[in-house]
Protein backbone atom coordinates (compact mmCIF):
# COMPACT_ATOMS: atom_id res chain seq x y z
CA UNK A 1 0.00 0.00 0.00
CA UNK A 2 2.94 2.29 0.66
CA UNK A 3 3.94 2.15 -3.02
CA UNK A 4 0.41 3.12 -4.08
CA UNK A 5 0.58 6.21 -1.86
CA UNK A 6 4.02 7.08 -3.25
CA UNK A 7 2.74 6.70 -6.81
CA UNK A 8 -0.30 8.81 -6.00
CA UNK A 9 1.93 11.59 -4.64
CA UNK A 10 4.07 11.52 -7.78
CA UNK A 11 1.04 11.65 -10.04
CA UNK A 12 -0.35 14.65 -8.16
CA UNK A 13 2.78 16.60 -9.08
CA UNK A 14 2.42 15.93 -12.81
CA UNK A 15 0.79 18.34 -15.25
CA UNK A 16 -2.63 17.34 -16.58
CA UNK A 17 -1.37 16.08 -19.96
CA UNK A 18 1.14 13.74 -18.30
CA UNK A 19 -1.51 12.45 -15.91
CA UNK A 20 -3.47 11.38 -18.99
CA UNK A 21 -0.37 9.56 -20.30
CA UNK A 22 0.04 7.75 -16.98
CA UNK A 23 -3.62 6.73 -17.10
CA UNK A 24 -3.25 5.47 -20.69
CA UNK A 25 -0.14 3.50 -19.77
CA UNK A 26 -1.82 1.96 -16.73
CA UNK A 27 -4.76 0.87 -18.90
CA UNK A 28 -2.31 -0.59 -21.42
CA UNK A 29 -0.63 -2.61 -18.65
CA UNK A 30 -3.99 -3.95 -17.48
CA UNK A 31 -4.95 -5.02 -21.00
CA UNK A 32 -1.54 -6.62 -21.50
CA UNK A 33 -1.93 -8.64 -18.31
CA UNK A 34 -5.42 -9.77 -19.37
CA UNK A 35 -4.03 -10.92 -22.73
CA UNK A 36 -1.16 -12.78 -21.08
CA UNK A 37 -3.54 -14.53 -18.67
CA UNK A 38 -5.82 -15.48 -21.56
CA UNK A 39 -2.88 -16.90 -23.51
CA UNK A 40 -1.88 -19.05 -20.53
CA UNK A 41 -5.23 -20.85 -20.51
CA UNK A 42 -5.33 -24.29 -22.06
CA UNK A 43 -6.93 -24.53 -25.49
CA UNK A 44 -10.51 -25.77 -25.53
CA UNK A 45 -10.11 -27.75 -28.76
CA UNK A 46 -13.66 -26.77 -29.67
CA UNK A 47 -12.54 -26.73 -33.29
CA UNK A 48 -11.60 -30.44 -33.23
CA UNK A 49 -13.14 -32.19 -36.21
CA UNK A 50 -13.84 -28.89 -37.92
CA UNK A 51 -11.93 -29.94 -41.03
CA UNK A 52 -13.45 -33.41 -41.32
CA UNK A 53 -15.43 -32.34 -44.39
CA UNK A 54 -12.13 -31.89 -46.24
CA UNK A 55 -10.55 -35.26 -45.35
CA UNK A 56 -11.59 -36.86 -48.63
CA UNK A 57 -10.63 -33.79 -50.63
CA UNK A 58 -7.17 -32.88 -49.21
CA UNK A 59 -4.32 -34.53 -47.34
CA UNK A 60 -3.17 -33.00 -44.07
CA UNK A 61 -0.05 -31.68 -45.81
CA UNK A 62 -2.15 -29.98 -48.49
CA UNK A 63 -4.30 -28.35 -45.80
CA UNK A 64 -1.17 -27.09 -44.06
CA UNK A 65 0.01 -25.53 -47.31
CA UNK A 66 -3.40 -23.93 -47.87
CA UNK A 67 -3.33 -22.51 -44.34
CA UNK A 68 -0.02 -20.81 -45.13
CA UNK A 69 -1.35 -19.18 -48.32
PDB file of N, CA and C in Angstrom, residues 33-65:
ATOM      1  N   UNK A  33      -1.845  -7.553 -19.288  1.00  0.00           N
ATOM      2  CA  UNK A  33      -1.931  -8.639 -18.311  1.00  0.00           C
ATOM      3  C   UNK A  33      -3.111  -9.554 -18.626  1.00  0.00           C
ATOM      4  N   UNK A  34      -4.249  -8.960 -19.013  1.00  0.00           N
ATOM      5  CA  UNK A  34      -5.419  -9.773 -19.371  1.00  0.00           C
ATOM      6  C   UNK A  34      -5.099 -10.684 -20.549  1.00  0.00           C
ATOM      7  N   UNK A  35      -4.408 -10.126 -21.563  1.00  0.00           N
ATOM      8  CA  UNK A  35      -4.031 -10.921 -22.733  1.00  0.00           C
ATOM      9  C   UNK A  35      -3.104 -12.063 -22.339  1.00  0.00           C
ATOM     10  N   UNK A  36      -2.122 -11.759 -21.494  1.00  0.00           N
ATOM     11  CA  UNK A  36      -1.164 -12.779 -21.075  1.00  0.00           C
ATOM     12  C   UNK A  36      -1.859 -13.884 -20.296  1.00  0.00           C
ATOM     13  N   UNK A  37      -2.814 -13.524 -19.439  1.00  0.00           N
ATOM     14  CA  UNK A  37      -3.544 -14.530 -18.671  1.00  0.00           C
ATOM     15  C   UNK A  37      -4.410 -15.377 -19.593  1.00  0.00           C
ATOM     16  N   UNK A  38      -4.992 -14.755 -20.598  1.00  0.00           N
ATOM     17  CA  UNK A  38      -5.819 -15.485 -21.557  1.00  0.00           C
ATOM     18  C   UNK A  38      -4.967 -16.462 -22.354  1.00  0.00           C
ATOM     19  N   UNK A  39      -3.766 -16.040 -22.734  1.00  0.00           N
ATOM     20  CA  UNK A  39      -2.876 -16.896 -23.513  1.00  0.00           C
ATOM     21  C   UNK A  39      -2.394 -18.096 -22.705  1.00  0.00           C
ATOM     22  N   UNK A  40      -2.346 -17.967 -21.380  1.00  0.00           N
ATOM     23  CA  UNK A  40      -1.878 -19.055 -20.528  1.00  0.00           C
ATOM     24  C   UNK A  40      -2.917 -20.161 -20.384  1.00  0.00           C
ATOM     25  N   UNK A  41      -4.179 -19.858 -20.652  1.00  0.00           N
ATOM     26  CA  UNK A  41      -5.235 -20.852 -20.507  1.00  0.00           C
ATOM     27  C   UNK A  41      -5.046 -21.959 -21.535  1.00  0.00           C
ATOM     28  N   UNK A  42      -5.440 -23.150 -21.145  1.00  0.00           N
ATOM     29  CA  UNK A  42      -5.330 -24.288 -22.058  1.00  0.00           C
ATOM     30  C   UNK A  42      -6.341 -24.134 -23.189  1.00  0.00           C
ATOM     31  N   UNK A  43      -5.986 -24.605 -24.369  1.00  0.00           N
ATOM     32  CA  UNK A  43      -6.931 -24.528 -25.489  1.00  0.00           C
ATOM     33  C   UNK A  43      -8.141 -25.427 -25.236  1.00  0.00           C
ATOM     34  N   UNK A  44      -9.275 -25.005 -25.742  1.00  0.00           N
ATOM     35  CA  UNK A  44     -10.508 -25.767 -25.534  1.00  0.00           C
ATOM     36  C   UNK A  44     -10.688 -26.877 -26.555  1.00  0.00           C
ATOM     37  N   UNK A  45     -10.001 -26.783 -27.665  1.00  0.00           N
ATOM     38  CA  UNK A  45     -10.107 -27.746 -28.757  1.00  0.00           C
ATOM     39  C   UNK A  45     -11.534 -27.854 -29.287  1.00  0.00           C
ATOM     40  N   UNK A  46     -12.282 -26.785 -29.174  1.00  0.00           N
ATOM     41  CA  UNK A  46     -13.662 -26.774 -29.665  1.00  0.00           C
ATOM     42  C   UNK A  46     -13.714 -26.890 -31.186  1.00  0.00           C
ATOM     43  N   UNK A  47     -12.603 -26.644 -31.835  1.00  0.00           N
ATOM     44  CA  UNK A  47     -12.540 -26.730 -33.293  1.00  0.00           C
ATOM     45  C   UNK A  47     -12.246 -28.150 -33.771  1.00  0.00           C
ATOM     46  N   UNK A  48     -11.970 -29.073 -32.856  1.00  0.00           N
ATOM     47  CA  UNK A  48     -11.597 -30.439 -33.235  1.00  0.00           C
ATOM     48  C   UNK A  48     -12.659 -31.039 -34.146  1.00  0.00           C
ATOM     49  N   UNK A  49     -12.224 -31.598 -35.237  1.00  0.00           N
ATOM     50  CA  UNK A  49     -13.136 -32.191 -36.208  1.00  0.00           C
ATOM     51  C   UNK A  49     -13.700 -31.192 -37.195  1.00  0.00           C
ATOM     52  N   UNK A  50     -13.311 -29.941 -37.064  1.00  0.00           N
ATOM     53  CA  UNK A  50     -13.840 -28.892 -37.925  1.00  0.00           C
ATOM     54  C   UNK A  50     -13.430 -29.010 -39.379  1.00  0.00           C
ATOM     55  N   UNK A  51     -12.387 -29.769 -39.646  1.00  0.00           N
ATOM     56  CA  UNK A  51     -11.926 -29.938 -41.028  1.00  0.00           C
ATOM     57  C   UNK A  51     -12.297 -31.308 -41.597  1.00  0.00           C
ATOM     58  N   UNK A  52     -13.128 -32.044 -40.886  1.00  0.00           N
ATOM     59  CA  UNK A  52     -13.451 -33.408 -41.325  1.00  0.00           C
ATOM     60  C   UNK A  52     -14.103 -33.441 -42.700  1.00  0.00           C
ATOM     61  N   UNK A  53     -14.788 -32.380 -43.070  1.00  0.00           N
ATOM     62  CA  UNK A  53     -15.430 -32.345 -44.387  1.00  0.00           C
ATOM     63  C   UNK A  53     -14.411 -32.332 -45.531  1.00  0.00           C
ATOM     64  N   UNK A  54     -13.162 -31.973 -45.211  1.00  0.00           N
ATOM     65  CA  UNK A  54     -12.128 -31.889 -46.239  1.00  0.00           C
ATOM     66  C   UNK A  54     -11.236 -33.131 -46.302  1.00  0.00           C
ATOM     67  N   UNK A  55     -11.479 -34.119 -45.431  1.00  0.00           N
ATOM     68  CA  UNK A  55     -10.550 -35.260 -45.353  1.00  0.00           C
ATOM     69  C   UNK A  55     -10.495 -36.081 -46.638  1.00  0.00           C
ATOM     70  N   UNK A  56     -11.591 -36.119 -47.371  1.00  0.00           N
ATOM     71  CA  UNK A  56     -11.586 -36.860 -48.633  1.00  0.00           C
ATOM     72  C   UNK A  56     -11.062 -36.013 -49.789  1.00  0.00           C
ATOM     73  N   UNK A  57     -11.007 -34.713 -49.561  1.00  0.00           N
ATOM     74  CA  UNK A  57     -10.630 -33.791 -50.626  1.00  0.00           C
ATOM     75  C   UNK A  57      -9.135 -33.434 -50.586  1.00  0.00           C
ATOM     76  N   UNK A  58      -8.564 -33.311 -49.371  1.00  0.00           N
ATOM     77  CA  UNK A  58      -7.172 -32.885 -49.209  1.00  0.00           C
ATOM     78  C   UNK A  58      -6.454 -33.790 -48.214  1.00  0.00           C
ATOM     79  N   UNK A  59      -5.135 -33.874 -48.367  1.00  0.00           N
ATOM     80  CA  UNK A  59      -4.320 -34.530 -47.341  1.00  0.00           C
ATOM     81  C   UNK A  59      -3.996 -33.489 -46.277  1.00  0.00           C
ATOM     82  N   UNK A  60      -3.510 -33.939 -45.144  1.00  0.00           N
ATOM     83  CA  UNK A  60      -3.173 -33.002 -44.075  1.00  0.00           C
ATOM     84  C   UNK A  60      -2.069 -32.040 -44.510  1.00  0.00           C
ATOM     85  N   UNK A  61      -1.138 -32.528 -45.312  1.00  0.00           N
ATOM     86  CA  UNK A  61      -0.051 -31.675 -45.807  1.00  0.00           C
ATOM     87  C   UNK A  61      -0.605 -30.592 -46.726  1.00  0.00           C
ATOM     88  N   UNK A  62      -1.535 -30.971 -47.593  1.00  0.00           N
ATOM     89  CA  UNK A  62      -2.149 -29.983 -48.489  1.00  0.00           C
ATOM     90  C   UNK A  62      -2.905 -28.914 -47.696  1.00  0.00           C
ATOM     91  N   UNK A  63      -3.587 -29.324 -46.640  1.00  0.00           N
ATOM     92  CA  UNK A  63      -4.295 -28.349 -45.798  1.00  0.00           C
ATOM     93  C   UNK A  63      -3.317 -27.407 -45.108  1.00  0.00           C
ATOM     94  N   UNK A  64      -2.184 -27.942 -44.681  1.00  0.00           N
ATOM     95  CA  UNK A  64      -1.169 -27.091 -44.061  1.00  0.00           C
ATOM     96  C   UNK A  64      -0.671 -26.052 -45.050  1.00  0.00           C
ATOM     97  N   UNK A  65      -0.446 -26.467 -46.280  1.00  0.00           N
ATOM     98  CA  UNK A  65       0.008 -25.527 -47.308  1.00  0.00           C
ATOM     99  C   UNK A  65      -1.060 -24.478 -47.593  1.00  0.00           C
TER     100      UNK A  65
END
